[in-house]
């Protein structure tokens, strides 16, 4: 009986990479909004069908960058943050700025102050703040903030930040003012610090009570102290 040869064929397949869901506003529709007061300034661009990206600077602090989604669909963890080259620029490459934390509500990605500063510089250079991450379902997602019309909005933002108070509430809610050893006169530095407190209290109507406490150190004569 003839034996028929057996040919074994192994078919190898390369898994297809899922294409990222990309959100960005059409270039001709890009608008920046500047809003604020003496406590906080915001520079915001809406992202169509997603939410928006904002640079937020509080009084007494440097700005941070927030990417805010309308729906709670960002996977918990850390997203990748880039100052991405313009899509039409074939020479420049994206600059990776590390990772940014996804907020517990799964609706926001928050940068640190250093990253926000580099993103603002990148926008002035024509780069796009870009977040690459995953949805809760594990699908890749990319959100871009476009640099179109940025220069004018940035100048308006600088006008706003120039009027910010020098401190915010968390920075001054408990403040120590010291006297020189053996003295009871406030020096120039202490007086300037108190002037900052007064300036803040004059602006913040929610501050309606002050608790003042004083004491000496344990150096020297007890009765004199």
Short mmCIF file of C-alpha atoms in Angstrom, two decimals:
data_model
loop_
_atom_site.label_atom_id
_atom_site.label_comp_id
_atom_site.label_asym_id
_atom_site.label_seq_id
_atom_site.Cartn_x
_atom_site.Cartn_y
_atom_site.Cartn_z
CA UNK A 1 0.00 0.00 0.00
CA UNK A 2 1.43 3.37 -1.01
CA UNK A 3 2.02 5.88 1.72
CA UNK A 4 0.87 9.39 0.87
CA UNK A 5 3.23 12.16 1.97
CA UNK A 6 1.86 14.52 4.60
CA UNK A 7 2.67 18.20 4.34
CA UNK A 8 2.19 20.28 7.48
CA UNK A 9 1.56 23.94 6.89
CA UNK A 10 1.78 26.46 9.73
CA UNK A 11 0.08 29.72 9.00
CA UNK A 12 1.53 32.68 10.92
CA UNK A 13 -0.45 35.81 11.38
CA UNK A 14 0.72 39.20 12.60
CA UNK A 15 -1.75 40.80 14.99
CA UNK A 16 -3.12 44.06 13.71
CA UNK A 17 -2.45 47.04 15.93
CA UNK A 18 -5.64 48.80 16.91
CA UNK A 19 -5.83 52.29 15.51
CA UNK A 20 -6.05 54.94 18.20
CA UNK A 21 -9.27 56.86 18.64
CA UNK A 22 -8.13 60.42 17.94
CA UNK A 23 -9.77 63.60 19.17
CA UNK A 24 -8.88 67.08 18.00
CA UNK A 25 -10.78 70.13 16.86
CA UNK A 26 -10.73 70.97 13.17
CA UNK A 27 -7.93 73.45 12.52
CA UNK A 28 -10.24 76.16 11.21
CA UNK A 29 -12.47 75.82 14.31
CA UNK A 30 -9.75 76.09 16.96
CA UNK A 31 -10.47 78.73 19.59
CA UNK A 32 -8.72 79.60 22.84
CA UNK A 33 -10.56 81.04 25.82
CA UNK A 34 -8.93 83.05 28.63
CA UNK A 35 -10.74 83.52 31.92
CA UNK A 36 -9.74 84.35 35.46
CA UNK A 37 -9.56 86.69 38.40
CA UNK A 38 -6.98 87.49 41.07
CA UNK A 39 -7.11 83.92 42.39
CA UNK A 40 -6.74 81.85 39.20
CA UNK A 41 -6.24 82.15 35.43
CA UNK A 42 -7.29 79.59 32.81
CA UNK A 43 -6.24 79.19 29.17
CA UNK A 44 -8.56 76.65 27.53
CA UNK A 45 -9.15 74.98 24.17
CA UNK A 46 -12.29 72.89 23.63
CA UNK A 47 -11.73 69.52 21.93
CA UNK A 48 -14.63 68.43 19.75
CA UNK A 49 -16.55 65.40 21.06
CA UNK A 50 -14.11 64.94 23.95
CA UNK A 51 -13.95 67.84 26.40
CA UNK A 52 -11.07 70.28 26.57
CA UNK A 53 -7.54 71.06 27.62
CA UNK A 54 -6.67 73.85 30.07
CA UNK A 55 -3.62 75.52 31.51
CA UNK A 56 -4.53 76.56 35.04
CA UNK A 57 -2.40 78.89 37.13
CA UNK A 58 -3.40 79.58 40.71
CA UNK A 59 -2.15 82.57 42.68
CA UNK A 60 1.26 81.86 44.15
CA UNK A 61 1.90 78.82 41.91
CA UNK A 62 3.10 77.87 38.44
CA UNK A 63 0.59 76.51 35.91
CA UNK A 64 -0.47 72.90 35.46
CA UNK A 65 -2.16 71.31 32.44
CA UNK A 66 -5.52 69.52 32.66
CA UNK A 67 -7.07 67.38 29.94
CA UNK A 68 -10.73 67.04 30.85
CA UNK A 69 -13.09 64.45 29.32
CA UNK A 70 -16.86 64.76 29.28
CA UNK A 71 -17.28 61.06 30.08
CA UNK A 72 -15.54 58.83 32.65
CA UNK A 73 -13.75 56.62 30.19
CA UNK A 74 -10.01 57.12 30.77
CA UNK A 75 -8.29 54.03 32.13
CA UNK A 76 -6.89 54.51 35.67
CA UNK A 77 -3.12 54.90 35.83
CA UNK A 78 -0.77 57.21 33.97
CA UNK A 79 -1.08 58.57 30.44
CA UNK A 80 1.80 59.49 28.12
CA UNK A 81 2.27 63.20 27.57
CA UNK A 82 3.90 64.72 24.46
CA UNK A 83 4.70 68.05 22.90
CA UNK A 84 3.89 66.66 19.46
CA UNK A 85 5.16 68.01 16.17
CA UNK A 86 2.57 69.42 13.80
CA UNK A 87 1.09 66.71 11.54
CA UNK A 88 2.34 68.60 8.48
CA UNK A 89 5.91 68.82 9.82
CA UNK A 90 7.93 65.89 8.48
CA UNK A 91 11.21 67.07 10.02
CA UNK A 92 10.47 67.51 13.71
CA UNK A 93 9.61 64.58 15.96
CA UNK A 94 7.39 64.40 19.03
CA UNK A 95 8.96 65.30 22.37
CA UNK A 96 7.94 62.91 25.14
CA UNK A 97 7.44 64.68 28.49
CA UNK A 98 6.87 61.60 30.64
CA UNK A 99 3.62 60.49 32.20
CA UNK A 100 0.70 62.34 33.74
CA UNK A 101 -1.71 60.93 36.30
CA UNK A 102 -5.28 60.06 35.40
CA UNK A 103 -7.62 61.48 38.04
CA UNK A 104 -9.64 59.10 40.21
CA UNK A 105 -12.87 60.09 38.44
CA UNK A 106 -11.42 58.78 35.14
CA UNK A 107 -12.24 62.08 33.45
CA UNK A 108 -9.00 64.06 33.67
CA UNK A 109 -5.28 63.83 33.03
CA UNK A 110 -3.19 66.20 35.15
CA UNK A 111 0.41 67.26 34.45
CA UNK A 112 2.95 68.62 36.87
CA UNK A 113 4.22 72.20 36.74
CA UNK A 114 7.41 71.38 34.81
CA UNK A 115 5.47 69.53 32.13
CA UNK A 116 2.97 72.38 31.81
CA UNK A 117 5.79 74.88 31.32
CA UNK A 118 7.28 72.76 28.55
CA UNK A 119 3.88 72.38 26.90
CA UNK A 120 3.41 76.16 26.85
CA UNK A 121 6.85 76.59 25.33
CA UNK A 122 5.99 73.91 22.79
CA UNK A 123 2.79 75.71 21.80
CA UNK A 124 4.77 78.86 21.11
CA UNK A 125 6.98 76.73 18.85
CA UNK A 126 3.97 75.28 17.02
CA UNK A 127 3.82 71.97 18.91
CA UNK A 128 0.60 70.30 20.05
CA UNK A 129 0.09 69.11 23.64
CA UNK A 130 -0.89 65.47 23.14
CA UNK A 131 -2.07 62.77 25.51
CA UNK A 132 -1.87 59.10 24.51
CA UNK A 133 -3.59 56.58 26.74
CA UNK A 134 -6.30 53.92 26.82
CA UNK A 135 -10.01 53.91 27.44
CA UNK A 136 -11.46 51.89 30.29
CA UNK A 137 -12.14 49.18 27.70
CA UNK A 138 -8.46 49.13 26.71
CA UNK A 139 -8.73 50.86 23.34
CA UNK A 140 -5.90 53.28 22.48
CA UNK A 141 -6.84 56.95 22.53
CA UNK A 142 -5.06 60.14 21.48
CA UNK A 143 -6.15 63.70 22.26
CA UNK A 144 -4.47 66.75 20.70
CA UNK A 145 -4.58 70.43 21.63
CA UNK A 146 -3.68 72.37 18.49
CA UNK A 147 -1.35 75.42 18.47
CA UNK A 148 -3.48 77.41 16.02
CA UNK A 149 -4.32 80.98 17.15
CA UNK A 150 -2.24 80.50 20.29
CA UNK A 151 -0.02 83.61 20.30
CA UNK A 152 -2.80 86.15 20.88
CA UNK A 153 -4.52 84.03 23.51
CA UNK A 154 -1.23 83.55 25.32
CA UNK A 155 -0.73 87.30 25.57
CA UNK A 156 -4.21 87.66 27.09
CA UNK A 157 -3.33 84.86 29.51
CA UNK A 158 -0.16 86.70 30.57
CA UNK A 159 -2.20 89.83 31.26
CA UNK A 160 -4.43 87.75 33.52
CA UNK A 161 -1.52 86.11 35.38
CA UNK A 162 0.15 89.49 35.95
CA UNK A 163 -2.83 90.44 38.15
CA UNK A 164 -2.80 87.30 40.30
CA UNK A 165 -2.34 87.64 44.03
CA UNK A 166 1.14 86.65 45.24
CA UNK A 167 -0.28 83.79 47.35
CA UNK A 168 -3.27 81.48 47.61
CA UNK A 169 -5.27 80.45 50.66
CA UNK A 170 -3.44 77.17 51.28
CA UNK A 171 -0.12 79.03 51.36
CA UNK A 172 -1.17 81.55 54.01
CA UNK A 173 -3.94 79.94 56.05
CA UNK A 174 -1.40 79.31 58.83
CA UNK A 175 1.42 81.84 58.90
CA UNK A 176 4.25 82.51 61.32
CA UNK A 177 5.74 85.98 61.69
CA UNK A 178 8.91 86.13 63.78
CA UNK A 179 10.54 88.86 65.85
CA UNK A 180 14.25 89.30 66.29
CA UNK A 181 15.64 87.64 69.39
CA UNK A 182 15.11 89.88 72.44
CA UNK A 183 12.96 92.32 70.49
CA UNK A 184 9.32 93.11 69.93
CA UNK A 185 9.49 95.28 66.81
CA UNK A 186 8.58 93.82 63.44
CA UNK A 187 11.35 94.09 60.87
CA UNK A 188 10.81 95.10 57.23
CA UNK A 189 10.50 91.49 56.01
CA UNK A 190 7.80 90.70 58.58
CA UNK A 191 5.85 93.86 57.72
CA UNK A 192 5.93 93.01 54.01
CA UNK A 193 4.66 89.53 54.81
CA UNK A 194 1.75 90.97 56.77
CA UNK A 195 1.00 93.32 53.88
CA UNK A 196 0.65 90.24 51.64
CA UNK A 197 -1.83 88.75 54.12
CA UNK A 198 -3.83 91.97 54.16
CA UNK A 199 -3.88 92.12 50.36
CA UNK A 200 -5.22 88.58 50.19
CA UNK A 201 -7.87 89.15 52.86
CA UNK A 202 -9.07 92.29 51.08
CA UNK A 203 -9.79 90.16 47.97
CA UNK A 204 -11.19 86.99 49.53
CA UNK A 205 -14.61 87.69 51.01
CA UNK A 206 -14.84 84.13 52.33
CA UNK A 207 -12.21 84.92 54.98
CA UNK A 208 -14.33 86.21 57.86
CA UNK A 209 -12.30 85.34 60.94
CA UNK A 210 -8.66 85.65 62.05
CA UNK A 211 -7.08 83.71 64.88
CA UNK A 212 -4.01 85.47 66.27
CA UNK A 213 -1.66 83.75 68.71
CA UNK A 214 1.72 84.86 70.02
CA UNK A 215 4.46 83.43 72.18
CA UNK A 216 8.14 83.81 72.96
CA UNK A 217 10.94 81.25 72.86
CA UNK A 218 12.51 79.76 75.99
CA UNK A 219 15.78 81.67 75.72
CA UNK A 220 16.65 84.31 78.34
CA UNK A 221 14.81 85.62 81.37
CA UNK A 222 11.38 84.08 81.89
CA UNK A 223 9.74 87.23 83.24
CA UNK A 224 11.10 89.32 80.36
CA UNK A 225 9.86 86.77 77.86
#
